mmCIF file of C-alpha atoms in Angstrom:
data_model
loop_
_atom_site.group_PDB
_atom_site.id
_atom_site.type_symbol
_atom_site.label_atom_id
_atom_site.label_comp_id
_atom_site.label_asym_id
_atom_site.label_seq_id
_atom_site.Cartn_x
_atom_site.Cartn_y
_atom_site.Cartn_z
ATOM 1 C CA MET A 1 -17.020 89.971 37.838
ATOM 2 C CA ALA A 2 -14.717 87.899 36.515
ATOM 3 C CA ASN A 3 -14.715 83.846 38.877
ATOM 4 C CA VAL A 4 -11.021 83.447 40.736
ATOM 5 C CA CYS A 5 -8.721 80.691 39.984
ATOM 6 C CA GLU A 6 -7.045 79.427 42.234
ATOM 7 C CA ASN A 7 -3.136 78.321 41.718
ATOM 8 C CA GLN A 8 -1.417 76.545 43.385
ATOM 9 C CA LEU A 9 2.513 76.157 42.342
ATOM 10 C CA TYR A 10 5.152 73.491 43.689
ATOM 11 C CA ALA A 11 9.067 73.646 41.963
ATOM 12 C CA THR A 12 12.247 72.655 42.904
ATOM 13 C CA GLY A 13 15.676 73.771 41.431
ATOM 14 C CA THR A 14 19.277 74.845 42.786
ATOM 15 C CA GLU A 15 18.367 78.116 45.531
ATOM 16 C CA GLN A 16 19.576 80.498 43.024
ATOM 17 C CA GLN A 17 17.029 79.406 40.753
ATOM 18 C CA ILE A 18 13.998 78.850 43.212
ATOM 19 C CA ASP A 19 15.207 82.860 44.729
ATOM 20 C CA LEU A 20 15.033 83.960 41.218
ATOM 21 C CA LEU A 21 11.454 82.539 40.450
ATOM 22 C CA LYS A 22 10.109 84.044 44.128
ATOM 23 C CA GLU A 23 11.438 86.678 42.179
ATOM 24 C CA LYS A 24 9.585 86.840 38.678
ATOM 25 C CA LEU A 25 6.188 85.449 40.368
ATOM 26 C CA SER A 26 6.040 88.545 42.409
ATOM 27 C CA GLU A 27 7.163 90.968 39.824
ATOM 28 C CA VAL A 28 4.224 89.000 37.221
ATOM 29 C CA PHE A 29 1.777 88.495 39.817
ATOM 30 C CA ASP A 30 2.058 90.582 42.491
ATOM 31 C CA ASP A 31 -0.140 91.005 45.635
ATOM 32 C CA ASN A 32 -1.694 87.401 44.045
ATOM 33 C CA PHE A 33 1.041 85.879 45.163
ATOM 34 C CA ASP A 34 2.020 83.885 48.393
ATOM 35 C CA ILE A 35 4.924 82.405 49.984
ATOM 36 C CA ASP A 36 3.179 79.003 51.789
ATOM 37 C CA ASP A 37 6.760 77.432 52.239
ATOM 38 C CA ASN A 38 10.480 77.954 51.042
ATOM 39 C CA ILE A 39 12.787 74.843 52.347
ATOM 40 C CA VAL A 40 16.656 74.793 51.097
ATOM 41 C CA VAL A 41 18.146 71.515 52.073
ATOM 42 C CA GLY A 42 22.108 71.115 50.844
ATOM 43 C CA ASP A 43 22.206 72.416 46.661
ATOM 44 C CA GLU A 44 17.883 71.639 46.425
ATOM 45 C CA ALA A 45 15.665 74.293 47.318
ATOM 46 C CA THR A 46 12.216 73.877 47.215
ATOM 47 C CA LEU A 47 9.251 76.579 47.027
ATOM 48 C CA ILE A 48 5.373 75.688 47.586
ATOM 49 C CA ALA A 49 3.052 79.193 46.943
ATOM 50 C CA SER A 50 0.187 79.512 45.619
ATOM 51 C CA LEU A 51 -1.356 82.463 43.451
ATOM 52 C CA THR A 52 -4.571 83.943 42.132
ATOM 53 C CA SER A 53 -6.008 84.413 38.354
ATOM 54 C CA LYS A 54 -9.215 85.375 36.487
ATOM 55 C CA TRP A 55 -11.141 82.595 34.800
ATOM 56 C CA ASP A 56 -8.107 79.606 34.771
ATOM 57 C CA MET A 57 -4.758 78.369 34.615
ATOM 58 C CA PRO A 58 -2.539 81.921 33.500
ATOM 59 C CA LYS A 59 -0.326 80.222 30.822
ATOM 60 C CA ASP A 60 0.677 83.825 29.795
ATOM 61 C CA GLY A 61 1.790 84.817 33.373
ATOM 62 C CA LEU A 62 3.912 81.605 33.558
ATOM 63 C CA ARG A 63 5.703 81.404 30.541
ATOM 64 C CA GLU A 64 6.771 85.204 31.145
ATOM 65 C CA VAL A 65 8.033 83.790 34.473
ATOM 66 C CA THR A 66 9.866 81.421 33.054
ATOM 67 C CA THR A 67 10.834 82.632 30.413
ATOM 68 C CA SER A 68 12.841 85.305 32.612
ATOM 69 C CA ILE A 69 14.894 83.054 34.366
ATOM 70 C CA PRO A 70 18.473 82.321 32.307
ATOM 71 C CA ASP A 71 19.039 78.949 33.604
ATOM 72 C CA THR A 72 16.240 76.990 34.336
ATOM 73 C CA PHE A 73 18.460 73.410 33.755
ATOM 74 C CA GLY A 74 17.114 70.976 36.010
ATOM 75 C CA MET A 75 14.192 72.832 37.207
ATOM 76 C CA TYR A 76 10.928 71.209 37.930
ATOM 77 C CA ILE A 77 7.478 73.398 38.522
ATOM 78 C CA GLN A 78 3.968 72.022 38.996
ATOM 79 C CA VAL A 79 1.039 74.141 39.239
ATOM 80 C CA GLU A 80 -2.793 72.519 39.815
ATOM 81 C CA SER A 81 -5.354 75.132 39.141
ATOM 82 C CA THR A 82 -8.965 75.145 40.481
ATOM 83 C CA GLU A 83 -11.714 77.310 40.278
ATOM 84 C CA PRO A 84 -14.324 76.549 43.073
ATOM 85 C CA GLY A 85 -17.964 76.089 42.492
ATOM 86 C CA CYS A 86 -16.976 74.972 39.072
ATOM 87 C CA ASN A 87 -16.084 71.974 37.257
ATOM 88 C CA TYR A 88 -12.509 73.246 36.470
ATOM 89 C CA HIS A 89 -8.934 71.408 36.955
ATOM 90 C CA GLU A 90 -6.046 71.484 35.178
ATOM 91 C CA HIS A 91 -2.794 70.785 35.773
ATOM 92 C CA SER A 92 0.870 71.595 33.902
ATOM 93 C CA ILE A 93 4.503 70.577 34.761
ATOM 94 C CA PHE A 94 7.610 72.724 33.557
ATOM 95 C CA SER A 95 10.281 69.906 32.867
ATOM 96 C CA THR A 96 13.510 70.843 30.237
ATOM 97 C CA GLY A 97 12.258 73.620 29.756
ATOM 98 C CA GLU A 98 9.057 73.558 28.581
ATOM 99 C CA TRP A 99 5.883 73.674 29.820
ATOM 100 C CA SER A 100 3.210 70.941 29.441
ATOM 101 C CA PHE A 101 0.656 73.468 27.290
ATOM 102 C CA ASP A 102 3.337 74.080 24.915
ATOM 103 C CA VAL A 103 4.266 70.666 24.115
ATOM 104 C CA TYR A 104 0.721 69.219 23.443
ATOM 105 C CA THR A 105 0.258 72.638 21.757
ATOM 106 C CA THR A 106 3.184 71.560 19.687
ATOM 107 C CA ILE A 107 2.271 67.723 19.169
ATOM 108 C CA ASN A 108 -1.566 68.858 18.461
ATOM 109 C CA THR A 109 -0.267 71.343 15.344
ATOM 110 C CA GLN A 110 2.629 68.502 14.002
ATOM 111 C CA ILE A 111 0.341 65.841 14.141
ATOM 112 C CA LEU A 112 -2.936 68.226 12.338
ATOM 113 C CA GLU A 113 -0.075 68.670 9.676
ATOM 114 C CA LEU A 114 0.708 65.252 8.821
ATOM 115 C CA LYS A 115 -2.797 64.803 8.728
ATOM 116 C CA GLU A 116 -3.199 67.003 6.246
ATOM 117 C CA LYS A 117 -0.361 65.390 4.279
ATOM 118 C CA GLY A 118 -1.682 62.394 4.436
ATOM 119 C CA LEU A 119 -4.966 64.118 3.091
ATOM 120 C CA ASP A 120 -2.917 65.286 0.124
ATOM 121 C CA MET A 121 -1.189 61.762 -0.592
ATOM 122 C CA VAL A 122 -5.158 60.228 -0.566
ATOM 123 C CA ARG A 123 -6.325 63.138 -3.076
ATOM 124 C CA GLN A 124 -3.074 62.423 -5.557
ATOM 125 C CA PHE A 125 -3.900 58.350 -5.552
ATOM 126 C CA LEU A 126 -7.597 58.959 -5.806
ATOM 127 C CA GLN A 127 -7.397 61.759 -8.326
ATOM 128 C CA LYS A 128 -5.260 59.372 -10.858
ATOM 129 C CA GLU A 129 -8.593 57.344 -12.045
ATOM 130 C CA ASP A 130 -11.595 59.282 -10.736
ATOM 131 C CA VAL A 131 -13.303 56.943 -9.517
ATOM 132 C CA PRO A 132 -14.018 54.802 -6.058
ATOM 133 C CA TYR A 133 -11.385 52.801 -5.175
ATOM 134 C CA ALA A 134 -13.157 50.207 -3.573
ATOM 135 C CA ILE A 135 -12.011 47.199 -0.823
ATOM 136 C CA LYS A 136 -11.671 44.042 -2.510
ATOM 137 C CA GLU A 137 -13.989 41.819 -1.224
ATOM 138 C CA ASP A 138 -11.111 39.505 0.633
ATOM 139 C CA LYS A 139 -10.239 42.607 2.567
ATOM 140 C CA PHE A 140 -11.723 43.781 5.692
ATOM 141 C CA TRP A 141 -11.382 47.392 7.481
ATOM 142 C CA SER A 142 -12.982 49.052 10.220
ATOM 143 C CA VAL A 143 -13.191 52.244 11.547
ATOM 144 C CA VAL A 144 -14.906 54.024 13.914
ATOM 145 C CA TYR A 145 -16.892 57.128 14.017
ATOM 146 C CA VAL A 146 -19.807 59.162 15.796
ATOM 147 C CA ASP A 147 -22.975 59.095 14.037
ATOM 148 C CA GLU A 148 -25.572 62.064 14.011
ATOM 149 C CA TYR A 149 -27.128 61.293 17.696
ATOM 150 C CA GLY A 150 -23.525 61.339 19.230
ATOM 151 C CA VAL A 151 -23.116 57.458 19.396
ATOM 152 C CA ALA A 152 -19.439 55.509 18.395
ATOM 153 C CA GLU A 153 -19.794 53.095 15.919
ATOM 154 C CA CYS A 154 -17.647 50.810 14.195
ATOM 155 C CA GLU A 155 -18.274 49.578 10.576
ATOM 156 C CA PHE A 156 -16.124 48.265 7.700
ATOM 157 C CA ILE A 157 -14.861 50.849 4.812
ATOM 158 C CA ASN A 158 -17.087 50.263 1.229
ATOM 159 C CA CYS A 159 -14.636 52.504 -1.111
ATOM 160 C CA VAL A 160 -12.923 56.225 -0.669
ATOM 161 C CA GLU A 161 -13.678 58.600 -3.394
ATOM 162 C CA THR A 162 -13.122 62.281 -4.334
ATOM 163 C CA LYS A 163 -15.648 64.256 -5.203
ATOM 164 C CA ASN A 164 -14.553 68.189 -5.983
ATOM 165 C CA ASP A 165 -12.015 67.659 -4.520
ATOM 166 C CA SER A 166 -13.134 66.326 -1.484
ATOM 167 C CA ILE A 167 -12.303 63.280 0.333
ATOM 168 C CA LEU A 168 -15.190 60.333 1.527
ATOM 169 C CA LEU A 169 -15.172 57.674 2.741
ATOM 170 C CA HIS A 170 -18.125 55.501 2.070
ATOM 171 C CA LEU A 171 -18.831 52.382 5.012
ATOM 172 C CA GLN A 172 -20.982 49.766 4.438
ATOM 173 C CA ASN A 173 -23.971 50.073 6.206
ATOM 174 C CA GLY A 174 -24.568 53.665 3.962
ATOM 175 C CA HIS A 175 -22.781 56.008 5.803
ATOM 176 C CA CYS A 176 -20.124 58.142 4.486
ATOM 177 C CA ILE A 177 -17.540 60.209 6.170
ATOM 178 C CA HIS A 178 -16.492 63.605 4.341
ATOM 179 C CA GLU A 179 -13.163 64.792 4.516
ATOM 180 C CA ASN A 180 -13.930 67.508 7.574
ATOM 181 C CA ASP A 181 -15.735 64.656 9.734
ATOM 182 C CA LEU A 182 -12.283 62.097 8.847
ATOM 183 C CA THR A 183 -9.539 61.624 11.234
ATOM 184 C CA THR A 184 -6.610 61.019 11.513
ATOM 185 C CA ASP A 185 -6.888 57.373 12.386
ATOM 186 C CA HIS A 186 -9.701 57.398 9.493
ATOM 187 C CA VAL A 187 -6.488 58.484 7.126
ATOM 188 C CA LEU A 188 -4.017 56.357 9.002
ATOM 189 C CA HIS A 189 -6.498 54.096 7.687
ATOM 190 C CA THR A 190 -6.918 54.654 4.175
ATOM 191 C CA LEU A 191 -2.795 55.334 3.493
ATOM 192 C CA THR A 192 -2.315 51.618 4.536
ATOM 193 C CA ILE A 193 -5.085 50.539 2.785
ATOM 194 C CA ILE A 194 -3.737 52.387 -0.561
ATOM 195 C CA GLN A 195 -0.187 50.769 -0.042
ATOM 196 C CA ASN A 196 -1.257 47.281 0.945
ATOM 197 C CA GLY A 197 -2.894 47.275 -2.095
ATOM 198 C CA ASP A 198 -6.348 46.360 -0.170
ATOM 199 C CA GLY A 199 -8.380 48.352 -2.699
ATOM 200 C CA GLU A 200 -9.230 48.381 -6.660
ATOM 201 C CA PHE A 201 -10.805 51.506 -8.529
ATOM 202 C CA LYS A 202 -13.887 50.697 -9.968
ATOM 203 C CA THR A 203 -16.649 52.402 -11.400
ATOM 204 C CA THR A 204 -20.026 52.758 -9.613
ATOM 205 C CA GLU A 205 -21.875 50.613 -11.678
ATOM 206 C CA ASN A 206 -19.394 47.786 -11.161
ATOM 207 C CA LYS A 207 -18.672 48.746 -7.585
#
């Protein structure tokens, strides 16, 4: 049997928007939806309600509700989700026509795309000489990484190179960060080093 997630909903908008919101919430969540309070003051209406779902916040259902409302201009919805007995808490806001869980997903996708674009730029630069690009002696660039024990460490960069088409970031303490473990910060650091000319191509023997 699935655990029950309790969702507290608070919404404001015009009376027409809130009436339609109640209707759509009832259609989507049926008996799992209850109105706790509905207040209308002048041109603004407020809805306080609760609904239950399985496991976690019912994002698909909430998205279905708001997309079925033609006019959401000025409409604000806040949802707090908890699962009693479990360490689960999630908070989301619907504003300017979007749910925050969709906005964050879009931002994360864009960050990932920019990271991949940055990696390609670094790869193209390194493949020009096919030897390590070592940090100059008078330049000091450090990065944070997580070691094999799960502890965050900070160390200076020694050089960056490509091996079998993968980018490797070598640190002065001998640790090597493989392309799969490079973060967006690592990529930005490397691009800045290249753009500033803070390194130079060196063979392994002369590194």
